[in-house]
Amino acid sequence: MGAPTYRALTAIPPLVRQALAVAEKLSFPDSSTMETGRLLHVLASQVRTGRIGEIGTGCGVGAAWIVTAIPHEVSFYTVEVDETRARAVADLFGSYANVRVVHGDWHELLAHGPFHLLFADGGKAKETGAEEIVTALAPGGMLVIDDLTPLDLWPPERRGRPDRTRDFWLNDDRVAATEVLESPGRSVILAVRR
């Protein structure tokens, strides 16, 4: 008898499949993983009013996981620095009145806050923009930072060295935060503004 199959681990919403097709068409290999997508889907489903933001749209895979989880009353803003990708994702979400795709630097997203959920995915924002990001969260708002290598998997030459992202988010008194293993080789930081 084979391993059991669970819908929550295998189902992929049609909008996510469409975003994956955009990523393939544009030869974009850096889309959110399925594990990150499912986590975003669960977290976004708890947001019933307000705003959700994403830094680094890519080809819209993470955005699609979020949008499929939220009601039309929740506004979703995502920012992408690459014009071709921003245009493709704007087309993908063209029929969603609550979705805004912003083409530009990640700082342009901040004008649309405060956010009840913010996914800091792309660019250098999660490494260099922590002070700005924490103030973009609504009180009680949650930040998701992905693409982290668990500390115990760091190569020997990296061990003991500072990690700007972890140093800020896991030590700042303005947030309650933890690092969660997402898969054997990847972790995420979840931080809630106090």
PDB file of C-alpha atoms in Angstrom:
ATOM      1  CA  MET A   1       0.000   0.000   0.000  1.00  0.00           C
ATOM      2  CA  GLY A   2       1.341   3.450  -0.950  1.00  0.00           C
ATOM      3  CA  ALA A   3       1.679   6.540   1.192  1.00  0.00           C
ATOM      4  CA  PRO A   4      -1.578   8.367   1.934  1.00  0.00           C
ATOM      5  CA  THR A   5      -2.434  11.382  -0.229  1.00  0.00           C
ATOM      6  CA  TYR A   6      -3.761  14.544   1.395  1.00  0.00           C
ATOM      7  CA  ARG A   7      -5.573  17.159  -0.665  1.00  0.00           C
ATOM      8  CA  ALA A   8      -4.019  20.005   1.328  1.00  0.00           C
ATOM      9  CA  LEU A   9      -0.589  18.782   0.182  1.00  0.00           C
ATOM     10  CA  THR A  10      -1.452  18.046  -3.444  1.00  0.00           C
ATOM     11  CA  ALA A  11      -4.172  20.459  -4.589  1.00  0.00           C
ATOM     12  CA  ILE A  12      -3.002  23.407  -6.668  1.00  0.00           C
ATOM     13  CA  PRO A  13      -5.569  26.137  -7.372  1.00  0.00           C
ATOM     14  CA  PRO A  14      -6.133  26.921 -11.086  1.00  0.00           C
ATOM     15  CA  LEU A  15      -4.866  30.494 -10.637  1.00  0.00           C
ATOM     16  CA  VAL A  16      -1.583  29.142  -9.237  1.00  0.00           C
ATOM     17  CA  ARG A  17      -1.275  26.836 -12.252  1.00  0.00           C
ATOM     18  CA  GLN A  18      -1.783  29.849 -14.518  1.00  0.00           C
ATOM     19  CA  ALA A  19       0.944  31.778 -12.680  1.00  0.00           C
ATOM     20  CA  LEU A  20       3.281  28.788 -12.990  1.00  0.00           C
ATOM     21  CA  ALA A  21       2.612  28.818 -16.751  1.00  0.00           C
ATOM     22  CA  VAL A  22       3.553  32.525 -16.860  1.00  0.00           C
ATOM     23  CA  ALA A  23       6.796  31.715 -15.014  1.00  0.00           C
ATOM     24  CA  GLU A  24       7.578  28.961 -17.489  1.00  0.00           C
ATOM     25  CA  LYS A  25       6.804  31.206 -20.474  1.00  0.00           C
ATOM     26  CA  LEU A  26       9.080  33.950 -19.114  1.00  0.00           C
ATOM     27  CA  SER A  27      11.792  31.455 -18.050  1.00  0.00           C
ATOM     28  CA  PHE A  28      11.575  32.631 -14.437  1.00  0.00           C
ATOM     29  CA  PRO A  29      12.968  29.937 -12.096  1.00  0.00           C
ATOM     30  CA  ASP A  30      12.578  31.774  -8.779  1.00  0.00           C
ATOM     31  CA  SER A  31       8.864  31.411  -8.054  1.00  0.00           C
ATOM     32  CA  SER A  32       7.607  30.622  -4.565  1.00  0.00           C
ATOM     33  CA  THR A  33       7.817  26.965  -3.634  1.00  0.00           C
ATOM     34  CA  MET A  34       4.681  24.897  -3.120  1.00  0.00           C
ATOM     35  CA  GLU A  35       5.420  24.836   0.619  1.00  0.00           C
ATOM     36  CA  THR A  36       5.648  28.630   0.772  1.00  0.00           C
ATOM     37  CA  GLY A  37       2.518  28.929  -1.339  1.00  0.00           C
ATOM     38  CA  ARG A  38       0.494  26.669   0.917  1.00  0.00           C
ATOM     39  CA  LEU A  39       1.714  28.564   3.988  1.00  0.00           C
ATOM     40  CA  LEU A  40       0.750  31.890   2.394  1.00  0.00           C
ATOM     41  CA  HIS A  41      -2.644  30.455   1.467  1.00  0.00           C
ATOM     42  CA  VAL A  42      -3.350  29.447   5.066  1.00  0.00           C
ATOM     43  CA  LEU A  43      -2.120  32.753   6.525  1.00  0.00           C
ATOM     44  CA  ALA A  44      -3.986  34.859   3.945  1.00  0.00           C
ATOM     45  CA  SER A  45      -7.215  32.986   4.603  1.00  0.00           C
ATOM     46  CA  GLN A  46      -7.211  34.483   8.113  1.00  0.00           C
ATOM     47  CA  VAL A  47      -7.275  38.044   6.769  1.00  0.00           C
ATOM     48  CA  ARG A  48     -10.942  39.011   6.409  1.00  0.00           C
ATOM     49  CA  THR A  49     -10.568  42.801   6.003  1.00  0.00           C
ATOM     50  CA  GLY A  50      -7.756  45.224   5.283  1.00  0.00           C
ATOM     51  CA  ARG A  51      -4.694  44.882   3.084  1.00  0.00           C
ATOM     52  CA  ILE A  52      -2.149  42.287   2.120  1.00  0.00           C
ATOM     53  CA  GLY A  53       1.127  43.155   0.405  1.00  0.00           C
ATOM     54  CA  GLU A  54       3.874  41.323  -1.416  1.00  0.00           C
ATOM     55  CA  ILE A  55       7.376  42.557  -2.157  1.00  0.00           C
ATOM     56  CA  GLY A  56       8.661  40.818  -5.271  1.00  0.00           C
ATOM     57  CA  THR A  57       5.835  39.610  -7.497  1.00  0.00           C
ATOM     58  CA  GLY A  58       7.999  37.537  -9.801  1.00  0.00           C
ATOM     59  CA  CYS A  59       5.488  35.850 -12.094  1.00  0.00           C
ATOM     60  CA  GLY A  60       2.670  35.861  -9.552  1.00  0.00           C
ATOM     61  CA  VAL A  61       2.893  32.371  -8.043  1.00  0.00           C
ATOM     62  CA  GLY A  62       2.957  33.529  -4.409  1.00  0.00           C
ATOM     63  CA  ALA A  63       0.370  36.175  -5.252  1.00  0.00           C
ATOM     64  CA  ALA A  64      -1.922  33.529  -6.754  1.00  0.00           C
ATOM     65  CA  TRP A  65      -1.752  31.435  -3.577  1.00  0.00           C
ATOM     66  CA  ILE A  66      -2.722  34.530  -1.571  1.00  0.00           C
ATOM     67  CA  VAL A  67      -5.467  35.774  -3.899  1.00  0.00           C
ATOM     68  CA  THR A  68      -7.181  32.375  -3.989  1.00  0.00           C
ATOM     69  CA  ALA A  69      -7.503  32.533  -0.181  1.00  0.00           C
ATOM     70  CA  ILE A  70      -8.896  36.032   0.377  1.00  0.00           C
ATOM     71  CA  PRO A  71     -12.372  37.527   0.053  1.00  0.00           C
ATOM     72  CA  HIS A  72     -12.974  40.375  -2.390  1.00  0.00           C
ATOM     73  CA  GLU A  73     -13.097  42.820   0.546  1.00  0.00           C
ATOM     74  CA  VAL A  74      -9.382  42.360   1.181  1.00  0.00           C
ATOM     75  CA  SER A  75      -7.095  44.489  -0.991  1.00  0.00           C
ATOM     76  CA  PHE A  76      -3.934  42.864  -2.304  1.00  0.00           C
ATOM     77  CA  TYR A  77      -0.945  44.882  -3.536  1.00  0.00           C
ATOM     78  CA  THR A  78       2.164  43.379  -5.078  1.00  0.00           C
ATOM     79  CA  VAL A  79       5.239  45.158  -6.422  1.00  0.00           C
ATOM     80  CA  GLU A  80       7.627  43.965  -9.121  1.00  0.00           C
ATOM     81  CA  VAL A  81      10.709  45.779 -10.399  1.00  0.00           C
ATOM     82  CA  ASP A  82      10.793  43.974 -13.779  1.00  0.00           C
ATOM     83  CA  GLU A  83       8.365  45.608 -16.217  1.00  0.00           C
ATOM     84  CA  THR A  84       7.750  42.505 -18.356  1.00  0.00           C
ATOM     85  CA  ARG A  85       6.874  40.378 -15.336  1.00  0.00           C
ATOM     86  CA  ALA A  86       4.741  43.139 -13.786  1.00  0.00           C
ATOM     87  CA  ARG A  87       2.763  43.478 -17.025  1.00  0.00           C
ATOM     88  CA  ALA A  88       2.271  39.704 -17.345  1.00  0.00           C
ATOM     89  CA  VAL A  89       1.033  39.423 -13.758  1.00  0.00           C
ATOM     90  CA  ALA A  90      -1.259  42.441 -14.166  1.00  0.00           C
ATOM     91  CA  ASP A  91      -2.824  40.604 -17.112  1.00  0.00           C
ATOM     92  CA  LEU A  92      -3.121  37.402 -15.054  1.00  0.00           C
ATOM     93  CA  PHE A  93      -5.027  39.241 -12.297  1.00  0.00           C
ATOM     94  CA  GLY A  94      -6.928  41.551 -14.645  1.00  0.00           C
ATOM     95  CA  SER A  95     -10.343  40.278 -13.576  1.00  0.00           C
ATOM     96  CA  TYR A  96      -9.648  40.690  -9.838  1.00  0.00           C
ATOM     97  CA  ALA A  97     -10.841  44.135  -8.721  1.00  0.00           C
ATOM     98  CA  ASN A  98      -9.100  43.808  -5.340  1.00  0.00           C
ATOM     99  CA  VAL A  99      -5.639  43.125  -6.817  1.00  0.00           C
ATOM    100  CA  ARG A 100      -3.137  45.840  -7.756  1.00  0.00           C
ATOM    101  CA  VAL A 101       0.169  45.048  -9.445  1.00  0.00           C
ATOM    102  CA  VAL A 102       2.643  47.888  -8.990  1.00  0.00           C
ATOM    103  CA  HIS A 103       5.647  48.159 -11.298  1.00  0.00           C
ATOM    104  CA  GLY A 104       8.591  49.667  -9.467  1.00  0.00           C
ATOM    105  CA  ASP A 105      10.955  49.506  -6.538  1.00  0.00           C
ATOM    106  CA  TRP A 106       9.707  47.758  -3.393  1.00  0.00           C
ATOM    107  CA  HIS A 107       9.477  51.082  -1.561  1.00  0.00           C
ATOM    108  CA  GLU A 108       6.487  51.993  -3.745  1.00  0.00           C
ATOM    109  CA  LEU A 109       4.460  49.286  -2.037  1.00  0.00           C
ATOM    110  CA  LEU A 110       4.773  50.992   1.353  1.00  0.00           C
ATOM    111  CA  ALA A 111       2.383  53.788   0.332  1.00  0.00           C
ATOM    112  CA  HIS A 112      -0.420  51.199   0.180  1.00  0.00           C
ATOM    113  CA  GLY A 113      -0.005  50.008   3.796  1.00  0.00           C
ATOM    114  CA  PRO A 114      -0.399  49.372   6.601  1.00  0.00           C
ATOM    115  CA  PHE A 115      -0.609  45.660   5.859  1.00  0.00           C
ATOM    116  CA  HIS A 116      -2.321  42.925   7.838  1.00  0.00           C
ATOM    117  CA  LEU A 117      -0.126  40.372   6.058  1.00  0.00           C
ATOM    118  CA  LEU A 118       3.074  41.205   4.193  1.00  0.00           C
ATOM    119  CA  PHE A 119       5.150  38.729   2.209  1.00  0.00           C
ATOM    120  CA  ALA A 120       8.712  40.018   1.766  1.00  0.00           C
ATOM    121  CA  ASP A 121       9.900  37.800  -1.025  1.00  0.00           C
ATOM    122  CA  GLY A 122      12.037  39.605  -3.569  1.00  0.00           C
ATOM    123  CA  GLY A 123      14.954  41.925  -3.865  1.00  0.00           C
ATOM    124  CA  LYS A 124      16.990  43.216  -0.967  1.00  0.00           C
ATOM    125  CA  ALA A 125      14.003  44.427   1.072  1.00  0.00           C
ATOM    126  CA  LYS A 126      14.189  41.655   3.653  1.00  0.00           C
ATOM    127  CA  GLU A 127      17.918  42.222   4.141  1.00  0.00           C
ATOM    128  CA  THR A 128      18.174  46.016   4.072  1.00  0.00           C
ATOM    129  CA  GLY A 129      14.648  47.355   4.583  1.00  0.00           C
ATOM    130  CA  ALA A 130      13.662  45.888   7.931  1.00  0.00           C
ATOM    131  CA  GLU A 131      13.066  49.251   9.637  1.00  0.00           C
ATOM    132  CA  GLU A 132      10.734  50.365   6.843  1.00  0.00           C
ATOM    133  CA  ILE A 133       8.978  47.021   6.644  1.00  0.00           C
ATOM    134  CA  VAL A 134       8.195  46.795  10.363  1.00  0.00           C
ATOM    135  CA  THR A 135       6.435  50.161  10.233  1.00  0.00           C
ATOM    136  CA  ALA A 136       4.462  49.028   7.164  1.00  0.00           C
ATOM    137  CA  LEU A 137       2.765  46.342   9.268  1.00  0.00           C
ATOM    138  CA  ALA A 138      -0.521  47.143  10.964  1.00  0.00           C
ATOM    139  CA  PRO A 139      -0.564  46.369  14.700  1.00  0.00           C
ATOM    140  CA  GLY A 140      -1.119  42.617  14.785  1.00  0.00           C
ATOM    141  CA  GLY A 141      -0.009  42.364  11.148  1.00  0.00           C
ATOM    142  CA  MET A 142       2.175  39.440  10.134  1.00  0.00           C
ATOM    143  CA  LEU A 143       5.310  39.390   8.017  1.00  0.00           C
ATOM    144  CA  VAL A 144       6.467  36.298   6.113  1.00  0.00           C
ATOM    145  CA  ILE A 145      10.104  36.068   5.004  1.00  0.00           C
ATOM    146  CA  ASP A 146      11.003  32.995   2.975  1.00  0.00           C
ATOM    147  CA  ASP A 147      14.041  31.538   1.224  1.00  0.00           C
ATOM    148  CA  LEU A 148      16.131  31.080   4.359  1.00  0.00           C
ATOM    149  CA  THR A 149      18.616  28.277   4.795  1.00  0.00           C
ATOM    150  CA  PRO A 150      18.269  26.707   8.262  1.00  0.00           C
ATOM    151  CA  LEU A 151      21.260  27.612  10.430  1.00  0.00           C
ATOM    152  CA  ASP A 152      22.311  23.997  10.939  1.00  0.00           C
ATOM    153  CA  LEU A 153      22.676  23.628   7.152  1.00  0.00           C
ATOM    154  CA  TRP A 154      25.008  26.596   6.728  1.00  0.00           C
ATOM    155  CA  PRO A 155      28.390  25.699   5.268  1.00  0.00           C
ATOM    156  CA  PRO A 156      31.253  25.817   7.796  1.00  0.00           C
ATOM    157  CA  GLU A 157      32.603  29.122   6.414  1.00  0.00           C
ATOM    158  CA  ARG A 158      29.228  30.853   7.132  1.00  0.00           C
ATOM    159  CA  ARG A 159      28.678  29.530  10.647  1.00  0.00           C
ATOM    160  CA  GLY A 160      29.038  32.101  13.385  1.00  0.00           C
ATOM    161  CA  ARG A 161      28.725  34.999  10.965  1.00  0.00           C
ATOM    162  CA  PRO A 162      26.007  37.632  11.324  1.00  0.00           C
ATOM    163  CA  ASP A 163      22.756  37.254   9.407  1.00  0.00           C
ATOM    164  CA  ARG A 164      21.116  40.673   9.011  1.00  0.00           C
ATOM    165  CA  THR A 165      17.659  39.269   8.387  1.00  0.00           C
ATOM    166  CA  ARG A 166      17.612  36.963  11.405  1.00  0.00           C
ATOM    167  CA  ASP A 167      19.434  39.481  13.605  1.00  0.00           C
ATOM    168  CA  PHE A 168      16.695  42.052  13.078  1.00  0.00           C
ATOM    169  CA  TRP A 169      13.495  40.002  12.960  1.00  0.00           C
ATOM    170  CA  LEU A 170      14.317  37.507  15.698  1.00  0.00           C
ATOM    171  CA  ASN A 171      15.573  40.206  18.108  1.00  0.00           C
ATOM    172  CA  ASP A 172      13.448  43.325  17.552  1.00  0.00           C
ATOM    173  CA  ASP A 173      11.092  44.111  20.453  1.00  0.00           C
ATOM    174  CA  ARG A 174       8.432  45.507  18.105  1.00  0.00           C
ATOM    175  CA  VAL A 175       7.606  42.025  16.816  1.00  0.00           C
ATOM    176  CA  ALA A 176       6.968  38.550  18.120  1.00  0.00           C
ATOM    177  CA  ALA A 177       8.832  36.254  15.713  1.00  0.00           C
ATOM    178  CA  THR A 178       9.923  32.716  15.116  1.00  0.00           C
ATOM    179  CA  GLU A 179      11.694  30.734  12.436  1.00  0.00           C
ATOM    180  CA  VAL A 180       9.822  27.724  11.101  1.00  0.00           C
ATOM    181  CA  LEU A 181      11.229  24.862   9.060  1.00  0.00           C
ATOM    182  CA  GLU A 182       9.284  24.838   5.796  1.00  0.00           C
ATOM    183  CA  SER A 183      10.975  21.831   4.227  1.00  0.00           C
ATOM    184  CA  PRO A 184      14.193  19.946   5.034  1.00  0.00           C
ATOM    185  CA  GLY A 185      16.388  22.626   3.451  1.00  0.00           C
ATOM    186  CA  ARG A 186      14.296  25.792   3.777  1.00  0.00           C
ATOM    187  CA  SER A 187      12.866  27.902   6.557  1.00  0.00           C
ATOM    188  CA  VAL A 188      10.714  31.009   6.933  1.00  0.00           C
ATOM    189  CA  ILE A 189      10.481  33.729   9.540  1.00  0.00           C
ATOM    190  CA  LEU A 190       7.027  34.676  10.772  1.00  0.00           C
ATOM    191  CA  ALA A 191       6.857  37.991  12.642  1.00  0.00           C
ATOM    192  CA  VAL A 192       3.810  39.746  14.110  1.00  0.00           C
ATOM    193  CA  ARG A 193       3.905  43.435  14.944  1.00  0.00           C
ATOM    194  CA  ARG A 194       3.083  44.022  18.609  1.00  0.00           C
TER     195      ARG A 194
END
